[in-house]
Each structure stands twice: as structure tokens, then as C-alpha cells.
PDB file of C-alpha atoms and ligand atoms in Angstrom:
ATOM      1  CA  UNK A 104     119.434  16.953 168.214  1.00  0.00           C
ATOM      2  CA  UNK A 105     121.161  17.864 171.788  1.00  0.00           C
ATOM      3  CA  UNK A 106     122.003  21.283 171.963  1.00  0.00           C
ATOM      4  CA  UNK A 107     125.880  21.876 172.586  1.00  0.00           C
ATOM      5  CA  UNK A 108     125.370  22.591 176.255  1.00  0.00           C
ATOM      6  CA  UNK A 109     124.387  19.254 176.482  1.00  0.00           C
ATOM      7  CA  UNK A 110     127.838  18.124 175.666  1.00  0.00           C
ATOM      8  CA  UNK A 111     129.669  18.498 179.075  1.00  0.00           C
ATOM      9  CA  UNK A 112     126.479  17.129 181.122  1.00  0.00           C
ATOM     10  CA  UNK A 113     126.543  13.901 178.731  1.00  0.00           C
ATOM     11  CA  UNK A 114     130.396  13.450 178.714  1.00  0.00           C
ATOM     12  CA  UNK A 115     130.593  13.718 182.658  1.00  0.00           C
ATOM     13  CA  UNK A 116     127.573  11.350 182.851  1.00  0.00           C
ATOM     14  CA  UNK A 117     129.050   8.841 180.640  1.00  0.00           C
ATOM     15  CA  UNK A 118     132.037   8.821 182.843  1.00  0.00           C
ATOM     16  CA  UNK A 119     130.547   8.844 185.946  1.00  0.00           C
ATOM     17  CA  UNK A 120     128.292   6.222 184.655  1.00  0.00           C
ATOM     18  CA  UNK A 121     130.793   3.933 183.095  1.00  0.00           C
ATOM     19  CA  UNK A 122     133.985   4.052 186.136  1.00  0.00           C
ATOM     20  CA  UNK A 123     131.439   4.527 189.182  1.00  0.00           C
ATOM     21  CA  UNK A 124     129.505   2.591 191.412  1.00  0.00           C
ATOM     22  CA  UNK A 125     126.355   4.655 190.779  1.00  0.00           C
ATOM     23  CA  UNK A 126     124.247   1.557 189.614  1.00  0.00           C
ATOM     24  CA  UNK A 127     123.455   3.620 186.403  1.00  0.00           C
ATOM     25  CA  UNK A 128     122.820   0.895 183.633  1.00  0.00           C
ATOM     26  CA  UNK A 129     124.167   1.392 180.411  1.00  0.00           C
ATOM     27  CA  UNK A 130     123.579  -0.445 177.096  1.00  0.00           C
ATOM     28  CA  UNK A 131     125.471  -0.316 173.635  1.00  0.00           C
ATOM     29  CA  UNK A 132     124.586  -1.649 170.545  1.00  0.00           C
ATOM     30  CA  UNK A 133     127.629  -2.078 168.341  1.00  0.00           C
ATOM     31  CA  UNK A 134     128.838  -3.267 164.120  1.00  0.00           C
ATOM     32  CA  UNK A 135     131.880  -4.160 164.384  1.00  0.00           C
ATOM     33  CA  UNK A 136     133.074  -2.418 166.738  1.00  0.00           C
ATOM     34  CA  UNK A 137     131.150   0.954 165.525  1.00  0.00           C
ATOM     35  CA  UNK A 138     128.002   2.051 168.134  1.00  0.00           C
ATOM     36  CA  UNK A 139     124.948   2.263 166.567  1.00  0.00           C
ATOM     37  CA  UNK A 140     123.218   2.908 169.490  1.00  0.00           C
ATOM     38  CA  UNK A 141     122.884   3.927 173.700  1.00  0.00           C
ATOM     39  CA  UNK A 142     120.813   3.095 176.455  1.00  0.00           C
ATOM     40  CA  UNK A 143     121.920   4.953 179.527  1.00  0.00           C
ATOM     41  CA  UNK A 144     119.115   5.284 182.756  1.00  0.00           C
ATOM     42  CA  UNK A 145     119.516   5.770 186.462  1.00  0.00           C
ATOM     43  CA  UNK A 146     117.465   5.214 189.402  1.00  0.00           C
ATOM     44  CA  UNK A 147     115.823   8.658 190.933  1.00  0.00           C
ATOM     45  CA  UNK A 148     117.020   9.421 194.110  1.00  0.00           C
ATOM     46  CA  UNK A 149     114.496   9.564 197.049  1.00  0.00           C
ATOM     47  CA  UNK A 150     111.969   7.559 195.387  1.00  0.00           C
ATOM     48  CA  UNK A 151     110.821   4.087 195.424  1.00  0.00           C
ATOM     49  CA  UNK A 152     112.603   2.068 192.773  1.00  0.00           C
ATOM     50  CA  UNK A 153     111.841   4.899 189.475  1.00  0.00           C
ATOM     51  CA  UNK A 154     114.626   5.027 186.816  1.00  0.00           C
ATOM     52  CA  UNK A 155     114.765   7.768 185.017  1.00  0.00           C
ATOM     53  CA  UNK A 156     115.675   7.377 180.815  1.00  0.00           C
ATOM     54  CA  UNK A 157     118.329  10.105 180.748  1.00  0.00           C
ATOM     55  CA  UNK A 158     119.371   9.027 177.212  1.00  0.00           C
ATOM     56  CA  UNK A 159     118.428   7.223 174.353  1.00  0.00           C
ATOM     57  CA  UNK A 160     120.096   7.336 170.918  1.00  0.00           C
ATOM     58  CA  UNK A 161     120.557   5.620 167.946  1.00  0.00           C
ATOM     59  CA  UNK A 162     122.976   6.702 165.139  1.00  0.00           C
ATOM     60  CA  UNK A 163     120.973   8.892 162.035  1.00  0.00           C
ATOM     61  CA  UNK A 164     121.768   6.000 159.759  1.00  0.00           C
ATOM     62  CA  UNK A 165     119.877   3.373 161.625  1.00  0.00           C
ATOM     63  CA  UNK A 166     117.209   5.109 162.350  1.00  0.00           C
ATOM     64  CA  UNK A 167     113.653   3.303 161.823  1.00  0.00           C
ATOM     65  CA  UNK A 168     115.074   0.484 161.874  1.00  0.00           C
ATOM     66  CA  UNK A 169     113.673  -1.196 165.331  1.00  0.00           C
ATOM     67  CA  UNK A 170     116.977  -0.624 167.550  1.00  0.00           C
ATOM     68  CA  UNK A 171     115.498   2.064 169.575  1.00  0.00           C
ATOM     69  CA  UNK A 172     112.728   0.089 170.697  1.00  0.00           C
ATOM     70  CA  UNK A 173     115.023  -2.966 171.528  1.00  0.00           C
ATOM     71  CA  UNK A 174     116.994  -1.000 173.569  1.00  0.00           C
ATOM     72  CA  UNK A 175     114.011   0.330 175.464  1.00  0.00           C
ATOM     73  CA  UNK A 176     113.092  -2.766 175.746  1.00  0.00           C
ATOM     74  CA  UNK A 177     115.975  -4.538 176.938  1.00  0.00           C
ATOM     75  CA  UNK A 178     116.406  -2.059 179.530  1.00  0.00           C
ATOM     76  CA  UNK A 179     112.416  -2.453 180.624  1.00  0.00           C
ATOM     77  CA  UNK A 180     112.978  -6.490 181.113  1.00  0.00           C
ATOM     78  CA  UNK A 181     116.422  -5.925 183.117  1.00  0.00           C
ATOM     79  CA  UNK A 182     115.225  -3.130 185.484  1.00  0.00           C
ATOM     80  CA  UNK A 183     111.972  -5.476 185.755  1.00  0.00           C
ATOM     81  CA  UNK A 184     113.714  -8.960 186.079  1.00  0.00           C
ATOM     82  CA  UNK A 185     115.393  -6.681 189.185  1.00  0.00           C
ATOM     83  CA  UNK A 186     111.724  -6.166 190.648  1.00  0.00           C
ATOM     84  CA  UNK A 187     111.622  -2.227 189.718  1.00  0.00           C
ATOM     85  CA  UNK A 188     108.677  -0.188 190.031  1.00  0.00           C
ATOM     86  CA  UNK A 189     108.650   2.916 187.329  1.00  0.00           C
ATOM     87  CA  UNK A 190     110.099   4.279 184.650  1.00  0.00           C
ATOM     88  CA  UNK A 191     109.699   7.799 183.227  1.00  0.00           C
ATOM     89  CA  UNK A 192     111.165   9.880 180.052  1.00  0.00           C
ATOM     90  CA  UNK A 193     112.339  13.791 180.020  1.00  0.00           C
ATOM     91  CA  UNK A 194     111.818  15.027 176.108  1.00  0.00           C
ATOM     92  CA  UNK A 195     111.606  18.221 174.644  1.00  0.00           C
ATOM     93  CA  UNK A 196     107.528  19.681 173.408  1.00  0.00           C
ATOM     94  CA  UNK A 197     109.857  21.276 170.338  1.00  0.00           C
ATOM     95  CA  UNK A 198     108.544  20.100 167.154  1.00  0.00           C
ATOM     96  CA  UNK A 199     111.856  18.958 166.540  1.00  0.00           C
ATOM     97  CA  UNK A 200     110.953  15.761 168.952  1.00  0.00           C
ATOM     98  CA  UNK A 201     107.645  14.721 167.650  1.00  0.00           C
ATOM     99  CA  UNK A 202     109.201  11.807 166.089  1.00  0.00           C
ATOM    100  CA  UNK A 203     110.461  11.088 169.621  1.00  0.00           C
ATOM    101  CA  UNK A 204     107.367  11.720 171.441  1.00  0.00           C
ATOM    102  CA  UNK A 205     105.394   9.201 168.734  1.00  0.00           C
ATOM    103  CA  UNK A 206     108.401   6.590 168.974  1.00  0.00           C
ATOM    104  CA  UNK A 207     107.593   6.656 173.148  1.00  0.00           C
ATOM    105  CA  UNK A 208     103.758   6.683 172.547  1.00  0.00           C
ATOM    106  CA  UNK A 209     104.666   3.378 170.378  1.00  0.00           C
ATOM    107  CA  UNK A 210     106.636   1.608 172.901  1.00  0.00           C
ATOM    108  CA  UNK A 211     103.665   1.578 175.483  1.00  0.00           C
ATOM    109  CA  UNK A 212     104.748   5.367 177.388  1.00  0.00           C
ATOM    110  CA  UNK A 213     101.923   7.758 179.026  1.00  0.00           C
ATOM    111  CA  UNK A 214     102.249  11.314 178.573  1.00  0.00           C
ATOM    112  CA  UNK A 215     101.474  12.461 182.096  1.00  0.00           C
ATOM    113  CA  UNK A 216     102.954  15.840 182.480  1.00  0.00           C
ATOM    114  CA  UNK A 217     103.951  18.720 180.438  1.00  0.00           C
ATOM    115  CA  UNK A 218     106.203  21.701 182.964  1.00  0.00           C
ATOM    116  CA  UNK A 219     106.103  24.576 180.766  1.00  0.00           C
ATOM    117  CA  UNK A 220     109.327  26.419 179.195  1.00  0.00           C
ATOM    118  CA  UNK A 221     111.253  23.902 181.719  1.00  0.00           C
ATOM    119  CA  UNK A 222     114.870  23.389 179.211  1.00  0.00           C
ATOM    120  CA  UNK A 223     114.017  27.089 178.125  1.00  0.00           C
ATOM    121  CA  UNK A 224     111.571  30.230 176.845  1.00  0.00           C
ATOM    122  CA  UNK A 225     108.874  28.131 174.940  1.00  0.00           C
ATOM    123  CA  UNK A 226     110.754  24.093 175.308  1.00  0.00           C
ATOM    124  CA  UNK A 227     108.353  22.231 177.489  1.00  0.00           C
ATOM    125  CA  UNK A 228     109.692  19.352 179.574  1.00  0.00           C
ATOM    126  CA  UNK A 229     107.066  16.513 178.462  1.00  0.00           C
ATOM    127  CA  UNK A 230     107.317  13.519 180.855  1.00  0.00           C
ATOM    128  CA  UNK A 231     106.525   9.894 179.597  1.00  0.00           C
ATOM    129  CA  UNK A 232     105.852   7.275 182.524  1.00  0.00           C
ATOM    130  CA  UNK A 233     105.259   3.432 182.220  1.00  0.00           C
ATOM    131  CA  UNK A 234     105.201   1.175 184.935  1.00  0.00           C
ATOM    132  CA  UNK A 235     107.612  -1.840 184.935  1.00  0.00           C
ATOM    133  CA  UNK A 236     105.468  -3.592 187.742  1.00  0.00           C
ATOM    134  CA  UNK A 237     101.360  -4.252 186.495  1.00  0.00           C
ATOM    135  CA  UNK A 238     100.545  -2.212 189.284  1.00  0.00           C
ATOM    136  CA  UNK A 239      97.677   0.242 189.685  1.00  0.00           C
TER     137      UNK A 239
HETATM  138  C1  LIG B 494     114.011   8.303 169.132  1.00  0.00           C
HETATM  139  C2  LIG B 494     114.953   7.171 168.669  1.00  0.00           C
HETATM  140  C3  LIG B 494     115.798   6.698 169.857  1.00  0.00           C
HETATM  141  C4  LIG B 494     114.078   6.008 168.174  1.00  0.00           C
HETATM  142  O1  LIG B 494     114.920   4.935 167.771  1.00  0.00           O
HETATM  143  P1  LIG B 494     114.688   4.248 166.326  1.00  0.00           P
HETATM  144  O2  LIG B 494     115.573   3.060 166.260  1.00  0.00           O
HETATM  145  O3  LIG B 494     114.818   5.298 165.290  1.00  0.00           O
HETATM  146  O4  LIG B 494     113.130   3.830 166.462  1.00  0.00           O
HETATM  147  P2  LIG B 494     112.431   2.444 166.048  1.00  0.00           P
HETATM  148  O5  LIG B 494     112.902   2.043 164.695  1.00  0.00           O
HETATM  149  O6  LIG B 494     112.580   1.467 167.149  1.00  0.00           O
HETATM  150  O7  LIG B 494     110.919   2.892 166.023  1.00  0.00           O
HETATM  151  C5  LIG B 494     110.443   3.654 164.925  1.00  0.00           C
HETATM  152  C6  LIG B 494     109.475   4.687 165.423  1.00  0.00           C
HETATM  153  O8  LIG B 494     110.199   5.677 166.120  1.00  0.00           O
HETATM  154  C7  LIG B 494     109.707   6.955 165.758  1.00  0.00           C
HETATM  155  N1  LIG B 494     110.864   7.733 165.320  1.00  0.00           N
HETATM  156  C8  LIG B 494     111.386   8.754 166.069  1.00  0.00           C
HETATM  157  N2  LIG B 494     112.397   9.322 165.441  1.00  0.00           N
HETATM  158  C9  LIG B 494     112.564   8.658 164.264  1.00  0.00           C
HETATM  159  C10 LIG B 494     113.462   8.820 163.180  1.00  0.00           C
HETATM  160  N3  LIG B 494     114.392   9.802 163.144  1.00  0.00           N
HETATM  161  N4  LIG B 494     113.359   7.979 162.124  1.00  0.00           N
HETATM  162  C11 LIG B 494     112.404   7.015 162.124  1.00  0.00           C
HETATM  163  N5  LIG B 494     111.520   6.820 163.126  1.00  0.00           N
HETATM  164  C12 LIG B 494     111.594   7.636 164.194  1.00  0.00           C
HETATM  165  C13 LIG B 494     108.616   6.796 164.763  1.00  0.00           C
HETATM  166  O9  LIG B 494     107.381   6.916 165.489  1.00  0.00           O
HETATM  167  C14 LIG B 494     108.759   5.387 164.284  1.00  0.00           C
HETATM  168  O10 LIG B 494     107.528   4.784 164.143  1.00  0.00           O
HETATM  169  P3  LIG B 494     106.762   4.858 162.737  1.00  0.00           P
HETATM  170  O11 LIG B 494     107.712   4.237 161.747  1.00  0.00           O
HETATM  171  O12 LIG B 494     105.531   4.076 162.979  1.00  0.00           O
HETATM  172  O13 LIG B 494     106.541   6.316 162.489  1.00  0.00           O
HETATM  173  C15 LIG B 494     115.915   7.616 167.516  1.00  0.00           C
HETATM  174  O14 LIG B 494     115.157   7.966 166.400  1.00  0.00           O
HETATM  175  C16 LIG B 494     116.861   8.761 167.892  1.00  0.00           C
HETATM  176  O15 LIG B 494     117.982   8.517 168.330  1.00  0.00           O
HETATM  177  N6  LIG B 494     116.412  10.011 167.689  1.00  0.00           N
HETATM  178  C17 LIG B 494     117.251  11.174 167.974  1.00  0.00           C
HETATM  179  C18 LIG B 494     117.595  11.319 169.437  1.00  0.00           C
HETATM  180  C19 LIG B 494     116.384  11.379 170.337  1.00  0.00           C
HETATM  181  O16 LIG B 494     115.363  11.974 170.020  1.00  0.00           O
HETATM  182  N7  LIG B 494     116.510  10.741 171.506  1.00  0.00           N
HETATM  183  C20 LIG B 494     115.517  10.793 172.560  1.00  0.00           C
HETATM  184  C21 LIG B 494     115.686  12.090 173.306  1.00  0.00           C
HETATM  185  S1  LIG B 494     114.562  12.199 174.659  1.00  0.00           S
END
């Protein structure tokens, strides 16, 4: 669903993410030895302790089938267990993602902002927020 583009940015995050001291988290859900699916979020710079989802995948086949919203889920009890504050979701208003937007909607996320033709001419950056912390 990424467009190519995409490619380099996710490659050089992976990287960065996987051989740097970032603090980036990253989770993978494997079958012997095949991924099935990727958790991969970072904290936001400059703000008090908001991560940031910058991707979440599962592989086509497995799709529906619950690991998405374990991974979300695993992350949400590991970045809370470490006393964190926010976390928010970047996805695309194409109709494309409405599956995605639902599946966020499920797991508990607010829509609270929509930046107009942000990833390009007529692709709205929707932005999904959930607090970690019971606060206000
Ligand atoms: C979005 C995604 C991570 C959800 O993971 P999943 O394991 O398929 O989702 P779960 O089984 O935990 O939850 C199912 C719910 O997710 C939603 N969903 C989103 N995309 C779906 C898909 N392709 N197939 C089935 N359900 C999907 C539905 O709302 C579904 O609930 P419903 O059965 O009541 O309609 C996964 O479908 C995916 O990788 N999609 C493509 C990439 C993507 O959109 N990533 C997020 C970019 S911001």
C-alpha cells in the first residue's frame, strides 16, 4: 500500500532503527523464521514523552487475523510499563486506508486532526492520538 518513494525512507529507518542508539522500538512477529508482521515507533522530538507509530504492517496473508492489534498492543503496554505519555498515528484520508482508519478506530485511537493534501494533491494526513497515561 506504500507508494515506492516510501521505499528509501523505510529502508534507512529500519537501519537506523535496528544498528542505532535512537531508542526507536521495534517489534517482529515471525513463522518460522518468515515475518508476518512489524511494529516500528519512535519518540517525537521536543515533546514530552509522545511516540509516534511510523509503521505498522502485517503480511496480506494474515491479515484479519488479530496480529495487528497485538502488535499495537504490545507496543502500548511497553511504552506504558516505561511511564509514557502519548501516542499518535500518521495515515493516509485515501480510500485506499479506510480499512486502516476503522482497524485504529477499533483499537481505542481518536481521530483528532485531518492537514489537508499533506502526503500530496487530495491525500490528507489523518492523525490518530490515544493516550498511554489515563490522563485528561
Ligand atoms: C492495518 C493492519 C496493520 C491491521 O492489522 P490486521 O492484523 O489486519 O488487523 P486485526 O486482525 O488486528 O484487526 C482487524 C480489523 O482491522 C481492520 N482492517 C484493516 N485492514 C484490514 C485488512 N486488510 N483485512 C482485514 N481487516 C483489516 C478492520 O477494521 C478489521 O476489523 P473488522 O474485522 O471488524 O472489520 C493491516 O491490515 C495492514 O498491514 N494493512 C496494510 C498496511 C497499513 O495500512 N498499515 C498502516 C499504515 S498507517
Amino acid at each position: 500500500m506504500f507508494p515506492a518513494e516510501a521505499r528509501e525512507f523505510l529502508e534507512s529507518s529500519a537501519r537506523d532503527g535496528l544498528t542505532s542508539e535512537s531508542g526507536a522500538v521495534w517489534w517482529v512477529f515471525e513463522v518460522d523464521g518468515i515475518v508476518q508482521g512489524v511494529v516500528f515507533a519512535q519518540e517525537r522530538e521536543a515533546t514530552d514523552r509522545v511516540w509516534d507509530v511510523t509503521m505498522l504492517a502485517v503480511a496480506p496473508d494474515s491479515h484479519g487475523t488479530g496480529l495487528g492489534s497485538r502488535l499495537l498492543a504490545h507496543l502500548e503496554a511497553a511504552l506504558r510499563a516505561r511511564g509514557q505519555r502519548l501516542l499518535v498515528i500518521e495515515t493516509s484520508s485515501l480510500p485506499a486506508y479506510e480499512r486502516t482508519r476503522r482497524f485504529y478506530a477499533r483499537c481505542g485511537y481518536r481521530e483528532v486532526a485531518r492537514v489537508p493534501d499533506y502526503f500530496e494533491d487530495g491525500d490528507d494526513m489523518v492523525l490518530f492520538w490515544k493516550r498511554l497515561d489515563g490522563g485528561p
